Coordinates of C-alpha atoms and ligand atoms in Angstrom, one line a residue:
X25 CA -11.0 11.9 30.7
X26 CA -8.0 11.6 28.6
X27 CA -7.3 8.3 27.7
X28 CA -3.2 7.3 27.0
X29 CA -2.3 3.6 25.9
X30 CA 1.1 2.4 26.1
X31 CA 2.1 -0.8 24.6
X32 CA 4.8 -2.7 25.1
X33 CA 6.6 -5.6 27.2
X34 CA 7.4 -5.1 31.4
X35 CA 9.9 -7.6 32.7
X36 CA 10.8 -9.3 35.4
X37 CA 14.0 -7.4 36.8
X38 CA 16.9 -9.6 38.7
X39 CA 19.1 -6.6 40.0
X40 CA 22.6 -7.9 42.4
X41 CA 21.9 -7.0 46.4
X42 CA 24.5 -8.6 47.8
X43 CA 26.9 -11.7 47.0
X44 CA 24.9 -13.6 44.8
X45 CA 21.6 -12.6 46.1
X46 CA 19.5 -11.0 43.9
X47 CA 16.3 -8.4 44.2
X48 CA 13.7 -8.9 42.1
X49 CA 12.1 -6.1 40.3
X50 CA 9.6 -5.3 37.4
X51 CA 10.9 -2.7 34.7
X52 CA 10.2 -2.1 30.7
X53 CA 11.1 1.4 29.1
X54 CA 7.1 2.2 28.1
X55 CA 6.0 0.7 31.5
X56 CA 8.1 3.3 32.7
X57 CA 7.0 6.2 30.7
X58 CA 3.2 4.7 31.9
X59 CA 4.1 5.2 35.3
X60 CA 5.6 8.9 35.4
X61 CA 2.6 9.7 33.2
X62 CA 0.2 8.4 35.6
X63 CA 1.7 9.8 38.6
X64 CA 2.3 13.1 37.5
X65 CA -1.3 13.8 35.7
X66 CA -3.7 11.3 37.5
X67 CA -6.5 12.9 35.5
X68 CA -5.3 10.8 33.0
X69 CA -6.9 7.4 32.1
X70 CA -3.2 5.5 31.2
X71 CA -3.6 1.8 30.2
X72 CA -0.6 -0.5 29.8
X73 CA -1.3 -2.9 27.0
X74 CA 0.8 -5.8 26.6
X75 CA 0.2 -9.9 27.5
X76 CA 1.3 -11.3 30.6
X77 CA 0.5 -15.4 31.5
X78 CA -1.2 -17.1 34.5
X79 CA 1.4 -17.8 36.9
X80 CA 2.8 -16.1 39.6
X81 CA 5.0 -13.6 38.0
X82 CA 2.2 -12.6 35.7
X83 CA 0.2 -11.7 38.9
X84 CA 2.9 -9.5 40.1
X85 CA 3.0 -8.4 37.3
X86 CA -0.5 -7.4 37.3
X87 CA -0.9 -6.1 40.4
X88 CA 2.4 -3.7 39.7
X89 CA 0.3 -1.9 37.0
X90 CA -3.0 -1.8 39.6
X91 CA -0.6 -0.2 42.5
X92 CA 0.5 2.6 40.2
X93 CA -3.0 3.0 39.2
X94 CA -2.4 1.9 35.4
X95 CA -5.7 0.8 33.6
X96 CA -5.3 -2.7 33.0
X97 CA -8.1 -3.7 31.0
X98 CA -5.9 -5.0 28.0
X99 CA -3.3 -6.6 29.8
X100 CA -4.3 -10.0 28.0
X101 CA -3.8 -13.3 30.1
X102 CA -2.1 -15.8 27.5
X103 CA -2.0 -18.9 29.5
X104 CA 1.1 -21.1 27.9
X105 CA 3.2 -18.0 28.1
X106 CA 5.3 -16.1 30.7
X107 CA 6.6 -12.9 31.3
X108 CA 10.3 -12.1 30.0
X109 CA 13.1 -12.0 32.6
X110 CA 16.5 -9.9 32.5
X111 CA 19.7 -10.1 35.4
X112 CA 22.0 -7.4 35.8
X113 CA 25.4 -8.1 36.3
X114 CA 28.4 -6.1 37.2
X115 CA 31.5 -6.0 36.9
X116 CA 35.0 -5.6 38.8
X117 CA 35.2 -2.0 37.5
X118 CA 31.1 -1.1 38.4
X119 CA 30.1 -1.5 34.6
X120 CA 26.8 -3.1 34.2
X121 CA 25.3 -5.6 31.6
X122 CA 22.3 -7.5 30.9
X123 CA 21.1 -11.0 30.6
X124 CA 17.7 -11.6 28.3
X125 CA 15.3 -14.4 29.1
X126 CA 12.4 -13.2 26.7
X127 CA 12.4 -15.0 23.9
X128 CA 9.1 -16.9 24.8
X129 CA 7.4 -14.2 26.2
X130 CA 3.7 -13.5 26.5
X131 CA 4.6 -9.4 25.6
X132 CA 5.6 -10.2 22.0
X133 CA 2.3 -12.0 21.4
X134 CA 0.3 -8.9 22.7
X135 CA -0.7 -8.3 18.8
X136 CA -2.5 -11.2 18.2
X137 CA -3.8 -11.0 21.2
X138 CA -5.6 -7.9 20.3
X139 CA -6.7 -9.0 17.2
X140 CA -7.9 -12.5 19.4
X141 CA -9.9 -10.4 21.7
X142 CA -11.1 -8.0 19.0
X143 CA -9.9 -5.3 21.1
X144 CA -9.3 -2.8 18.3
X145 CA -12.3 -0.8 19.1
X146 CA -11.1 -0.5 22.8
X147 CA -8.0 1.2 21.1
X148 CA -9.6 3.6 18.8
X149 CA -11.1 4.8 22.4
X150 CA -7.5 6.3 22.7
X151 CA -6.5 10.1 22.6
X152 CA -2.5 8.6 22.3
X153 CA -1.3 5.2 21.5
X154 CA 2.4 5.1 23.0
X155 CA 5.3 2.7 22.1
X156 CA 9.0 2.4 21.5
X157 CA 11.5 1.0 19.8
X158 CA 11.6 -1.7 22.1
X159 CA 7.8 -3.0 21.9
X160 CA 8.3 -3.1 18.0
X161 CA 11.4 -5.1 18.4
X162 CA 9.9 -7.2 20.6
X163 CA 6.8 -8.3 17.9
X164 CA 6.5 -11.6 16.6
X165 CA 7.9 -10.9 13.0
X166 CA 4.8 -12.3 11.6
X167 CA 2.5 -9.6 13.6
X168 CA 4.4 -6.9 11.8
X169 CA 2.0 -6.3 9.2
X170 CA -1.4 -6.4 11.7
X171 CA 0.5 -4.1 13.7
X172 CA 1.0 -1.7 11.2
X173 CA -2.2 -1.7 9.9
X174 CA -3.6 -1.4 13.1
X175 CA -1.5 1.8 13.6
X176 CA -2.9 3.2 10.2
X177 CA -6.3 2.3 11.3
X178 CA -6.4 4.2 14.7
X179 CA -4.4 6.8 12.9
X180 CA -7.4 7.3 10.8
X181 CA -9.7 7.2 13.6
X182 CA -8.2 9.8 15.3
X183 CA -5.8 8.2 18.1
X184 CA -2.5 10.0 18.0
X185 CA 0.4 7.7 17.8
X186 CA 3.7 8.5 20.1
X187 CA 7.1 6.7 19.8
X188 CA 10.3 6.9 21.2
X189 CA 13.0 4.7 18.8
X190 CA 14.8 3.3 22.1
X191 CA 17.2 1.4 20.2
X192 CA 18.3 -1.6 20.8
X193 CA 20.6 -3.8 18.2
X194 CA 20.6 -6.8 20.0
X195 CA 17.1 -7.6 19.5
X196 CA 17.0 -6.8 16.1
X197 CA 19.9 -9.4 14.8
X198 CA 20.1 -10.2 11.1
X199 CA 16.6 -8.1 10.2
X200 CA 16.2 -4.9 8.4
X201 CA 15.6 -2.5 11.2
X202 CA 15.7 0.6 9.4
X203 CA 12.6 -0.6 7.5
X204 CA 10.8 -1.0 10.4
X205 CA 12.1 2.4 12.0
X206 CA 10.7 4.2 8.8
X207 CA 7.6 2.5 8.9
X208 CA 7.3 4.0 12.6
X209 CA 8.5 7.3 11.4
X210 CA 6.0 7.5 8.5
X211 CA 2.7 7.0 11.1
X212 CA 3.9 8.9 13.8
X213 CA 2.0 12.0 15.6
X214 CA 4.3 12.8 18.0
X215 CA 8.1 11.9 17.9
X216 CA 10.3 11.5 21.0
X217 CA 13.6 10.3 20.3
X218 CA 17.5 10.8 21.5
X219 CA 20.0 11.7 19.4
X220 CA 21.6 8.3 20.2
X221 CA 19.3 6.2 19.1
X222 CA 19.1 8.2 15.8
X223 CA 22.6 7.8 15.9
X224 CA 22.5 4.3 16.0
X225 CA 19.8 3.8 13.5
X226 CA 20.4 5.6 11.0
X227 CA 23.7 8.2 11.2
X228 CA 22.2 11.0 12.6
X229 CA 25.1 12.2 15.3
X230 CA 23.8 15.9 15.5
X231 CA 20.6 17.8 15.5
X232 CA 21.5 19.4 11.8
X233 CA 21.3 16.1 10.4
X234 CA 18.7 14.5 12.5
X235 CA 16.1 17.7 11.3
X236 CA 17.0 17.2 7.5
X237 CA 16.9 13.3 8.1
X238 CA 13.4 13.8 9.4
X239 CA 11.9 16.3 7.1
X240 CA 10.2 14.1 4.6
X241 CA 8.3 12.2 7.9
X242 CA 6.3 15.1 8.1
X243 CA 5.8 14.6 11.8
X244 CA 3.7 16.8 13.3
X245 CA 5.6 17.1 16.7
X246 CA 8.9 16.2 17.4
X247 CA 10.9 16.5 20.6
X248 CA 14.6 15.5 20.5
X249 CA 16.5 14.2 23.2
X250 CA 20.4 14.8 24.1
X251 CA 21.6 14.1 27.6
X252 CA 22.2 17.1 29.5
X253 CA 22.5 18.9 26.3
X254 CA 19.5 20.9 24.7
X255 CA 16.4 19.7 23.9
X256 CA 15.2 20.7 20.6
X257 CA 11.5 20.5 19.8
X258 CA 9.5 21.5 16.2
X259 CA 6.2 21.6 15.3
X260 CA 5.5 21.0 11.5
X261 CA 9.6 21.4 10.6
X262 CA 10.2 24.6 12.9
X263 CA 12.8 23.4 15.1
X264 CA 13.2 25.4 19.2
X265 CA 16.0 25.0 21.5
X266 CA 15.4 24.6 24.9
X267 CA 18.2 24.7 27.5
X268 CA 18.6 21.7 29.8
X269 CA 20.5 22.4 33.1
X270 CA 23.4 19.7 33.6
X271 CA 23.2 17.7 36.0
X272 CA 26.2 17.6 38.3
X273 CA 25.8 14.5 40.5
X274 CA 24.2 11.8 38.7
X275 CA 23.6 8.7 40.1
X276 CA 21.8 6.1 37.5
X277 CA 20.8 7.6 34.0
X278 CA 18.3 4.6 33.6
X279 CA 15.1 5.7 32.7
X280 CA 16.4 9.4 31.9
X281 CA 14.5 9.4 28.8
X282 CA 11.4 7.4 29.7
X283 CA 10.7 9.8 32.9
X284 CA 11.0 12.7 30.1
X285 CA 8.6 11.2 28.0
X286 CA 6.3 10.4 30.4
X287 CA 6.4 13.9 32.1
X288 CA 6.4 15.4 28.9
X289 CA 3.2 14.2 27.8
X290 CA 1.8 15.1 31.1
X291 CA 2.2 18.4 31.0
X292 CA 1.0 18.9 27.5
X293 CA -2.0 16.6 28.5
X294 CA -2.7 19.2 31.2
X295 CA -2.8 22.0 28.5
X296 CA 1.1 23.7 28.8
X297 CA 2.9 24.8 26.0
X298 CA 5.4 23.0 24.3
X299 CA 8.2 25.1 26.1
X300 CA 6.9 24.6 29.1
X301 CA 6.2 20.5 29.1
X302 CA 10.0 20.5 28.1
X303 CA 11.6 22.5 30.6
X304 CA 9.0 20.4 33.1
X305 CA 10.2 17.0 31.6
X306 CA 13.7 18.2 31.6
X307 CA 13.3 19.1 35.4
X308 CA 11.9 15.7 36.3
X309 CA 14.6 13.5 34.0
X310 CA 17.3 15.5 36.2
X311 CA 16.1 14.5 39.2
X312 CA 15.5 11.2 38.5
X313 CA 19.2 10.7 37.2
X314 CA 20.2 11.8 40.6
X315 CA 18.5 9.1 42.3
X316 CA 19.2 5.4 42.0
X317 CA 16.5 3.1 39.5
X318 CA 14.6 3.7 36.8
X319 CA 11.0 4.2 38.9
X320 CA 12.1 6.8 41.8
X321 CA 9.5 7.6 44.9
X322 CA 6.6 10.1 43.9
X323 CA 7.9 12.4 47.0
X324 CA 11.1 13.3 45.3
X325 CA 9.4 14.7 42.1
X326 CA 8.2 18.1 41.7
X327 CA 4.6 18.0 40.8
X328 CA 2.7 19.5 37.9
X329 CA 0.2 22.6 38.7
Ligands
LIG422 P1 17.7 8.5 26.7 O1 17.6 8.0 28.1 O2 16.5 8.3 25.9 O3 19.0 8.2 26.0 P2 18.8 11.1 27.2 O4 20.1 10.6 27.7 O5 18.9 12.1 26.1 O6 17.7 10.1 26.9 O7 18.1 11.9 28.4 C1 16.8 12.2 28.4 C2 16.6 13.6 29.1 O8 17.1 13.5 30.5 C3 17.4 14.7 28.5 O9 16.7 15.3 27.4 C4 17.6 15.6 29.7 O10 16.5 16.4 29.8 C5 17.8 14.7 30.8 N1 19.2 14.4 31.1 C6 19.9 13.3 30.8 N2 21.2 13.4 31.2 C7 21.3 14.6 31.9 C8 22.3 15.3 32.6 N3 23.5 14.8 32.7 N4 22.0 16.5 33.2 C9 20.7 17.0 33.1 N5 19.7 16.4 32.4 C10 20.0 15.2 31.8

């Protein structure tokens, strides 16, 4: 069975009802990607790795990732810890922003939690090792370098390591992101970023200068992102388009790109070509757009052959 590990931090989600009642949900962009994976190859063995604590949220927590059938077996319990918590607000004109409440997390102790548990062999079991931007941010500073020599480590062993930048500045304040982002880009098997986040990081506002920015990486596969415009994807340096068909009625773009990568690595984990994972992942991003939250019901998706 093919084994996919995805680490990162899954929050607890305060989204507005009505008046000031709010519904609680539980959301995180690789816990995302986990879940699409999950349901749309189930032959897949997909653990979520992160840290949760002991209290009732944590359960929840837990028991999310055992409803969507997501191997749990190093989702640590760090007792003094909690998970994170964001609220959604919005405004007069509909625009949305966020509140953070995961500063003390359990998530961004799940490194030394690993090394704790000595669960690096239980790692090197992967096929994939999946994380994002976000999960990197998200690490204690001083857990950087275990987590980078843990990377090289499974790296050697054979695990393939898969990462989507997901950018986000806030959580980076006053350190040197790019440093870290180069790092990623330098031990990374398979590369899944939007043009945005590129963008953002480094200047890289159009496919022409995102493929000669990424050339000395030497990824192996890369599949770039760009809202309803093409995809492009390259193996070893040879870039492909593939057409994406706009979406005319969308609804909530959250989780566009994490039901994309998710889907994406589904398809190529049941053996299609790179075109065709694309033009699958493409398919299942667009209708997920057209539906409201980032997790939408398994009925609504078209399944994989
Ligand atoms: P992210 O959420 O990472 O910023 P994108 O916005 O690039 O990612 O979206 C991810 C994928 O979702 C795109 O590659 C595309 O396949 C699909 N997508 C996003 N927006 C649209 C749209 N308006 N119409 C059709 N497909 C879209």
């Amino acid at each position: 069975m093919v084994k996919v590990m995805c680490l990162g931090e899954a929050m607890i989600e305060l989204a507005p009802a009505s008046d000031d009642n709010y519904k609680q949900g539980i959301a995180g962009d690789t816990l995302n990607m986990a879940v699409y994976l999950k349901r749309l190859n189930s032959t897949a063995d997909v653990s979520y790795v992160t840290a949760v604590g002991e209290d009732k949220m944590s359960d929840k927590l837990r028991n999310f990732l055992v409803n969507e059938s997501l191997n749990t077996d190093l989702c640590f319990q760090l007792p003094q810890y909690m998970p994170g918590l964001y609220m959604i607000s919005i405004d007069n004109s509909g625009e949305r922003s966020f509140s953070y409440w995961r500063d003390n997390s359990a998530a961004k102790r799940v490194i030394s939690a690993i090394k704790q548990a000595d669960a690096i062999e239980q790692l090197k079991q992967a096929d994939y090792l999946f994380y994002s931007g976000i999960s990197l941010a998200v690490i204690q500073q001083q857990d950087l370098d275990d987590f980078w020599s843990m990377l090289e480590e499974l790296r050697a062993q054979g695990v393939k390591i898969a990462f989507d930048p997901n950018f986000r500045a806030a959580l980076w304040q006053g350190r040197d992101y790019q440093a870290q982002y180069r790092k990623a880009l330098a031990c990374c098997d398979l590369l899944l970023p939007g043009i945005e986040d590129l963008d953002a990081i480094f200047g890289c506002a159009d496919i022409e200068s995102v493929k000669t920015f990424l050339q000395p990486f030497n990824c192996p596969e890369v599949i770039v992102k760009n809202g309803p415009a093409s995809v492009y994807s390259a193996i070893n340096g040879e870039y492909q388009e593939h057409k994406v068909t706009p979406v005319q009625n969308v609804v909530d773009t959250t989780s566009a790109g994490d039901s994309f990568n998710g889907s994406f690595l589904a398809a190529r984990l049941k053996g299609k070509s790179i075109a065709d994972s694309v033009q699958f992942a493409a398919k299942t991003a667009g209708t997920v757009i057209q539906h409201k939250g980032a997790i939408i019901p398994l009925e609504n998706l078209q399944k994989l052959d």
